[in-house]
Tab-separated table of C-alpha atoms in Angstrom:
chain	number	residue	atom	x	y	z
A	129	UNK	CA	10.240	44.890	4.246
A	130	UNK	CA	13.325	42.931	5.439
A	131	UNK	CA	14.607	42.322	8.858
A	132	UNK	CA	17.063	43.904	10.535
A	133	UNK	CA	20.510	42.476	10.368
A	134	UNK	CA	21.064	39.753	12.479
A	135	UNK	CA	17.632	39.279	13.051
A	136	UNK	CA	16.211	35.331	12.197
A	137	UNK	CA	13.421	35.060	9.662
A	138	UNK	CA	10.201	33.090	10.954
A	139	UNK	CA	10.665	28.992	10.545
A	140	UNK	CA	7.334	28.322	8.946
A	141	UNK	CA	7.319	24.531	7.591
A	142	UNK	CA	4.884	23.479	4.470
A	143	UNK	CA	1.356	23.636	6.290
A	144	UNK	CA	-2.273	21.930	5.504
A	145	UNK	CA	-3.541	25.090	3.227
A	146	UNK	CA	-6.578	26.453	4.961
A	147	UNK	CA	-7.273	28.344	2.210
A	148	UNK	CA	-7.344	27.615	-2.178
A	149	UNK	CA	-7.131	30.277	-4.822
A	150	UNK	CA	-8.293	29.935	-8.248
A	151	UNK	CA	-7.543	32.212	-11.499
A	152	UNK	CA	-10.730	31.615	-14.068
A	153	UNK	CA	-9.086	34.584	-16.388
A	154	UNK	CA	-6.910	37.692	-14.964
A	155	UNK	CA	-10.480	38.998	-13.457
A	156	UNK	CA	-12.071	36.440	-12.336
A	157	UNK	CA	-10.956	35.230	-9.161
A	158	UNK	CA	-11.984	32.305	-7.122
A	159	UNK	CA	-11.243	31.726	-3.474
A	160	UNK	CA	-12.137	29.463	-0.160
A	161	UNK	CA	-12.048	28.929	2.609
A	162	UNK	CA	-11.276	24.591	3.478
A	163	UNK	CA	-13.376	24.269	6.119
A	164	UNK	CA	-14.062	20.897	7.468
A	165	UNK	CA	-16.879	17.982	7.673
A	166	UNK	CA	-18.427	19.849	10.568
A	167	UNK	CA	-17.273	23.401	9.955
A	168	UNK	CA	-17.880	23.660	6.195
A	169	UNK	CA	-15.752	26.043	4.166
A	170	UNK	CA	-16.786	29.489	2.297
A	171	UNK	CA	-16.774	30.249	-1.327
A	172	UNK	CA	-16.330	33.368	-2.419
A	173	UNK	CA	-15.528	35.064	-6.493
A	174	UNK	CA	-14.580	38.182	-7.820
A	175	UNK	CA	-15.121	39.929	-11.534
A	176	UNK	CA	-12.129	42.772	-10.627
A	177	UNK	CA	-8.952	40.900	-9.992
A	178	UNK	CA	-9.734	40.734	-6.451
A	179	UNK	CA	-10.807	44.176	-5.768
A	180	UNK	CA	-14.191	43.254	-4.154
A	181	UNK	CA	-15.417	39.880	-3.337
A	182	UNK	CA	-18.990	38.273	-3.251
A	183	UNK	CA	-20.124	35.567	-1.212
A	184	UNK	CA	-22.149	32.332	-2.358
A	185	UNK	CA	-24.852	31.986	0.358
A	186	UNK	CA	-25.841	29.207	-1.889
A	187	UNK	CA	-22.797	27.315	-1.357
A	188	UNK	CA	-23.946	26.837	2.182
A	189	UNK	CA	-27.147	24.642	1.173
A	190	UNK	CA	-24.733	22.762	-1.754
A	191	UNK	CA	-24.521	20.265	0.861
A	192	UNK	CA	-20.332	20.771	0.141
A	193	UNK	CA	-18.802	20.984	3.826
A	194	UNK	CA	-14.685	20.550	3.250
A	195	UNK	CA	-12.947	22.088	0.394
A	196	UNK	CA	-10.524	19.558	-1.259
A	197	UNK	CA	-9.454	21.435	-4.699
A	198	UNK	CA	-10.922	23.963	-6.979
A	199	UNK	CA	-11.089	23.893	-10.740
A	200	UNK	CA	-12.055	25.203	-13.815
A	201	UNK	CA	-14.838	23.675	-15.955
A	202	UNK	CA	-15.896	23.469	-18.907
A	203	UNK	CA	-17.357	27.172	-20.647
A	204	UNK	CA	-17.781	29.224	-17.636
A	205	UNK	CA	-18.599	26.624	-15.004
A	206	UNK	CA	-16.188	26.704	-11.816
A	207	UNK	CA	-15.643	22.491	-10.446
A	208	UNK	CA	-15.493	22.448	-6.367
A	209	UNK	CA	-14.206	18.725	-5.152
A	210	UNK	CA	-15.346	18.855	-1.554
A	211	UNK	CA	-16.379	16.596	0.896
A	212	UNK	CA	-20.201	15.780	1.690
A	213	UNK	CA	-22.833	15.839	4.563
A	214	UNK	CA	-21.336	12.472	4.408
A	215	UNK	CA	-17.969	13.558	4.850
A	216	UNK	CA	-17.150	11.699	1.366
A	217	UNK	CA	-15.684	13.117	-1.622
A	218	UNK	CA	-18.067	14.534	-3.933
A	219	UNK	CA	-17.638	16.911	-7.561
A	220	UNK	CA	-19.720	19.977	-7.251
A	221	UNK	CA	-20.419	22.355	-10.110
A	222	UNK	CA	-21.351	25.952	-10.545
A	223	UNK	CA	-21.604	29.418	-12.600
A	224	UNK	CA	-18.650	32.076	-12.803
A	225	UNK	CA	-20.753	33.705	-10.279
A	226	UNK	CA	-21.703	30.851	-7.267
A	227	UNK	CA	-25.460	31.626	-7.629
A	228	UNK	CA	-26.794	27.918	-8.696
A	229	UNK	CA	-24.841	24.549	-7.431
A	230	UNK	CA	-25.301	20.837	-8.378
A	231	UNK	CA	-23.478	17.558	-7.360
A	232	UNK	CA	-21.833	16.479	-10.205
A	233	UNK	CA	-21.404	12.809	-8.494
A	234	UNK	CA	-17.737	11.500	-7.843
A	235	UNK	CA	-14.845	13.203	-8.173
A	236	UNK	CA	-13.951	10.722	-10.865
A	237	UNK	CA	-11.265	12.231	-13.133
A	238	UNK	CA	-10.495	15.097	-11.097
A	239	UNK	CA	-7.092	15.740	-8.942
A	240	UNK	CA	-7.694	16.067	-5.363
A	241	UNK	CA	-5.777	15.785	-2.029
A	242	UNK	CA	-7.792	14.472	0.970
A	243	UNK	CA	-5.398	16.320	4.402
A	244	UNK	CA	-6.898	12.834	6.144
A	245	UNK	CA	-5.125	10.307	3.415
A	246	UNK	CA	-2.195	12.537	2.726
A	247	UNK	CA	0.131	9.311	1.286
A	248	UNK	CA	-3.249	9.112	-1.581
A	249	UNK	CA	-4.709	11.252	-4.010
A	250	UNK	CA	-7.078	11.537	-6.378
A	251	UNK	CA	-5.733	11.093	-9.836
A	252	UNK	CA	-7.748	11.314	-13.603
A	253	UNK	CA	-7.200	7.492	-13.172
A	254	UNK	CA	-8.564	7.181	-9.920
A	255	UNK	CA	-6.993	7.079	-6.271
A	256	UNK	CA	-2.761	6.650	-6.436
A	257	UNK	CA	-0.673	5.936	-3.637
A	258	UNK	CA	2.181	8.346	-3.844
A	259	UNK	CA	5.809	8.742	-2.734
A	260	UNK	CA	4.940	11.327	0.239
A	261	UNK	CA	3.127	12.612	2.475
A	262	UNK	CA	1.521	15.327	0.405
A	263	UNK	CA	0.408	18.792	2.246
A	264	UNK	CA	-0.663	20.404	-0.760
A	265	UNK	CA	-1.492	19.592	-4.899
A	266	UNK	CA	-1.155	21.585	-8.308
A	267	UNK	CA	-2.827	19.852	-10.792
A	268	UNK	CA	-3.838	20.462	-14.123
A	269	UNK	CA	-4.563	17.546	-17.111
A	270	UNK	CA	-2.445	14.839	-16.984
A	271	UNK	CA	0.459	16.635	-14.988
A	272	UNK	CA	0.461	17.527	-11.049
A	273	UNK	CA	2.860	18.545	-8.497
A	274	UNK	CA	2.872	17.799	-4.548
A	275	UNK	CA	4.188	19.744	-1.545
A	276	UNK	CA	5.145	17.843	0.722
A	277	UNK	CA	5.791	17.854	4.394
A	278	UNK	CA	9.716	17.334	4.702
A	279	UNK	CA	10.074	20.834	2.460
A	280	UNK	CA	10.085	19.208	-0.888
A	281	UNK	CA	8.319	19.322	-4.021
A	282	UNK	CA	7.275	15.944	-6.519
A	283	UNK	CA	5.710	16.046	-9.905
A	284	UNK	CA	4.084	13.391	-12.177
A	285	UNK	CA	3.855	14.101	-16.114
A	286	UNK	CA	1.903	11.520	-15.847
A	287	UNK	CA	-1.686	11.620	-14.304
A	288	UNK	CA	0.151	10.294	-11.536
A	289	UNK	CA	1.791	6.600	-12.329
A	290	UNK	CA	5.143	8.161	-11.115
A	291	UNK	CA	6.710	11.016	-9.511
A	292	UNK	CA	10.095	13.127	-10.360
A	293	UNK	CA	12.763	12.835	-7.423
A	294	UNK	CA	11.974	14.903	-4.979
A	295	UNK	CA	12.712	19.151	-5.340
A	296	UNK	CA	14.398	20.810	-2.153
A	297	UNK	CA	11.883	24.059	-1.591
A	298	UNK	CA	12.693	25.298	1.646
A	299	UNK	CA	9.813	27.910	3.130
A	300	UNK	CA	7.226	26.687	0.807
A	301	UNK	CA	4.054	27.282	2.261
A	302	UNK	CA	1.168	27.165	-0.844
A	303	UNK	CA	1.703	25.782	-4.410
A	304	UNK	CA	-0.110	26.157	-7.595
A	305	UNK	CA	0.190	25.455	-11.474
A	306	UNK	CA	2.147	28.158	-13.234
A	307	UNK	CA	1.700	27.936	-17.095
A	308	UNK	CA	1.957	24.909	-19.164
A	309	UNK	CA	5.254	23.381	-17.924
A	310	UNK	CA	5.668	24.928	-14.382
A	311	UNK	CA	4.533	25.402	-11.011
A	312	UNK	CA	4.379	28.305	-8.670
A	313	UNK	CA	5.299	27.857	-5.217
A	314	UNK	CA	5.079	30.602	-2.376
A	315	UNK	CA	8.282	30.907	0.052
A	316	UNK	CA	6.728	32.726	3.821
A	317	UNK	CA	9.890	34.394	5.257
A	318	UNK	CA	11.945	33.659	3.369
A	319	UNK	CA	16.054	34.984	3.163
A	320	UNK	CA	14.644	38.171	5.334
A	321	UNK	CA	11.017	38.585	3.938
A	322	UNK	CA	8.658	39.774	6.074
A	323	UNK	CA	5.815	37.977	3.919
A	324	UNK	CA	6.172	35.996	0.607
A	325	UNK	CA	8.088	35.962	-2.079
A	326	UNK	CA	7.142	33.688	-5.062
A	327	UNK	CA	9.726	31.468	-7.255
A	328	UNK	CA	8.545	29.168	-10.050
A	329	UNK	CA	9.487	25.359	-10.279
A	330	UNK	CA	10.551	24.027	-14.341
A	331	UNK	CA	12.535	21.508	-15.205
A	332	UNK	CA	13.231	19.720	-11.963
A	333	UNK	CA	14.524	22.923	-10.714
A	334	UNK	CA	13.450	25.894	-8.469
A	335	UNK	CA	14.235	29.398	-10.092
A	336	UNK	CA	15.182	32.156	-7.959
A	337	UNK	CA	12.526	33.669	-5.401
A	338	UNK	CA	11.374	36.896	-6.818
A	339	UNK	CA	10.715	40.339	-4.694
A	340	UNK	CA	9.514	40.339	-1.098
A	341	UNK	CA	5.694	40.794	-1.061
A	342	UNK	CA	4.980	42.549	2.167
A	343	UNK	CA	2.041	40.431	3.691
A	344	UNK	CA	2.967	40.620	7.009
A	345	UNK	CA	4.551	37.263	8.918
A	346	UNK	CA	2.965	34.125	7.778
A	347	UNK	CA	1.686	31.341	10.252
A	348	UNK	CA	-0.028	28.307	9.297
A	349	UNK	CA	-2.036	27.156	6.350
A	350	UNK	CA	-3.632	31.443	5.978
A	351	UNK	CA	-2.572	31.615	2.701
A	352	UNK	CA	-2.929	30.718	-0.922
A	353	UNK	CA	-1.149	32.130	-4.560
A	354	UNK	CA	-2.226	31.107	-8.211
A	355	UNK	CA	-0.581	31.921	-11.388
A	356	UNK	CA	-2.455	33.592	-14.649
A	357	UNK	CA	-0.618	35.464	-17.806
A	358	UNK	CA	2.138	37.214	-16.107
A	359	UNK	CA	0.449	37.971	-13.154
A	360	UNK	CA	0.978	36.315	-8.876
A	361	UNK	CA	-1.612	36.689	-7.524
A	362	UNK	CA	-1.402	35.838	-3.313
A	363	UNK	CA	-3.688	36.028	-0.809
A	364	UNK	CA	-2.018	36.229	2.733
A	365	UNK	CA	-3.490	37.435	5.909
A	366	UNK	CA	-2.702	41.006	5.777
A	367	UNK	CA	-2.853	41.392	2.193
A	368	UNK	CA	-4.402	40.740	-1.230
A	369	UNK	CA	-1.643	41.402	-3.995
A	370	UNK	CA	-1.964	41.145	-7.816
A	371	UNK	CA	1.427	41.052	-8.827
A	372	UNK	CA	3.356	40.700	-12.461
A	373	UNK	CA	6.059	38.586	-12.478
């Protein structure tokens, strides 16, 4: 719904996601909680575009404590790059399903954003110092874009040797890849939104914000959006919402 006239939308700045959402296919959803080193995070799926949820007890004895990035694998295999026992970055693997889990070693290749080193990040080419301090990361082969923590949005074409000038995205509170040039970013409170509303970065520039997704007002890091076909799909406090766009 939107406010009332006159009345201020929520300032809500680009916060440490406490939560990561992954599209395998436009049924098979993927989502987390982050956790940390001593509270580790949840993994959950879903076969029914988010309709009912199931949640990997074995995750728990993976030995995985801190969610750092999800991704796809190869054939049906989901990729989990999460911190250890250790409280060191390690590559987990697992079905479509979370049943059966196995340390794939290093995160080697794989993107990744570590909250605790957030001017570094994991790159296919190893760990890259990079032009921000980063808050979130959208990655996906050799391209990847940051959210940042003054508002802004950075992207690399390539696996992270260097970085576009920065984006202006003002309410940006979760980012994602979009399709094969673009990125999805989702604006809490934004221009009279009582929730989100979702725009889509190409180009170097931000199109417009699309319709206001009643979620409910939108605090912290409690929320998470991916991108698949023509469907947004968001995850917010109040709300689950599979949404074309």
């Amino acid at each position: 719904d939107e406010t009332a006239p006159g009345e201020e939308p929520l300032d809500v700045g680009p916060p440490v996601p406490n939560w990561l959402l992954l599209a395998v296919s436009e049924s098979v959803l993927v989502r987390v909680t982050v956790g940390t080193c001593e509270a580790p995070g949840t993994f959950e799926t879903s076969g029914d575009g988010g309709e009912t949820w199931t949640e990997s007890q074995a995750f728990r004895e993976s030995g995985a404590t801190q969610v750092l990035r999800l991704l796809v694998g190869s054939a049906s295999s989901i990729l989990v790059v999460a911190k250890d026992e250790e409280c060191e970055p390690r590559l987990f693997g697992t079905d479509a399903e979370g049943d059966a889990w196995y340390q794939a070693g290093s995160p080697g290749m794989a993107w990744y954003l570590d909250p605790s080193s957030p001017r570094e990040i994991g790159t296919p080419d190893g760990l890259r110092d990079v032009p921000c301090e980063a808050v979130s990361l959208a990655a996906v082969g050799s391209r990847a874009a940051l959210l940042c923590a003054d508002s802004s949005v950075i992207t690399s074409a390539d696996r992270g040797a260097t970085w576009s000038d920065p984006i202006d995205v003002p309410m940006a509170v979760a980012i994602n890849v979009a399709d094969s040039e673009g990125y999805i970013v989702a604006l809490a409170n934004h221009d009279g939104c009582r929730g989100i509303r979702t725009a889509t970065i190409r180009d170097g520039a931000l199109d417009t914000p699309g319709e206001c997704l009643e979620s409910g007002p939108v605090v912290g890091g409690d929320v998470a959006v991916a991108h698949i076909a023509d469907e947004v799909i968001l995850w917010a406090p109040d709300a689950f919402i599979y949404h074309r766009g």
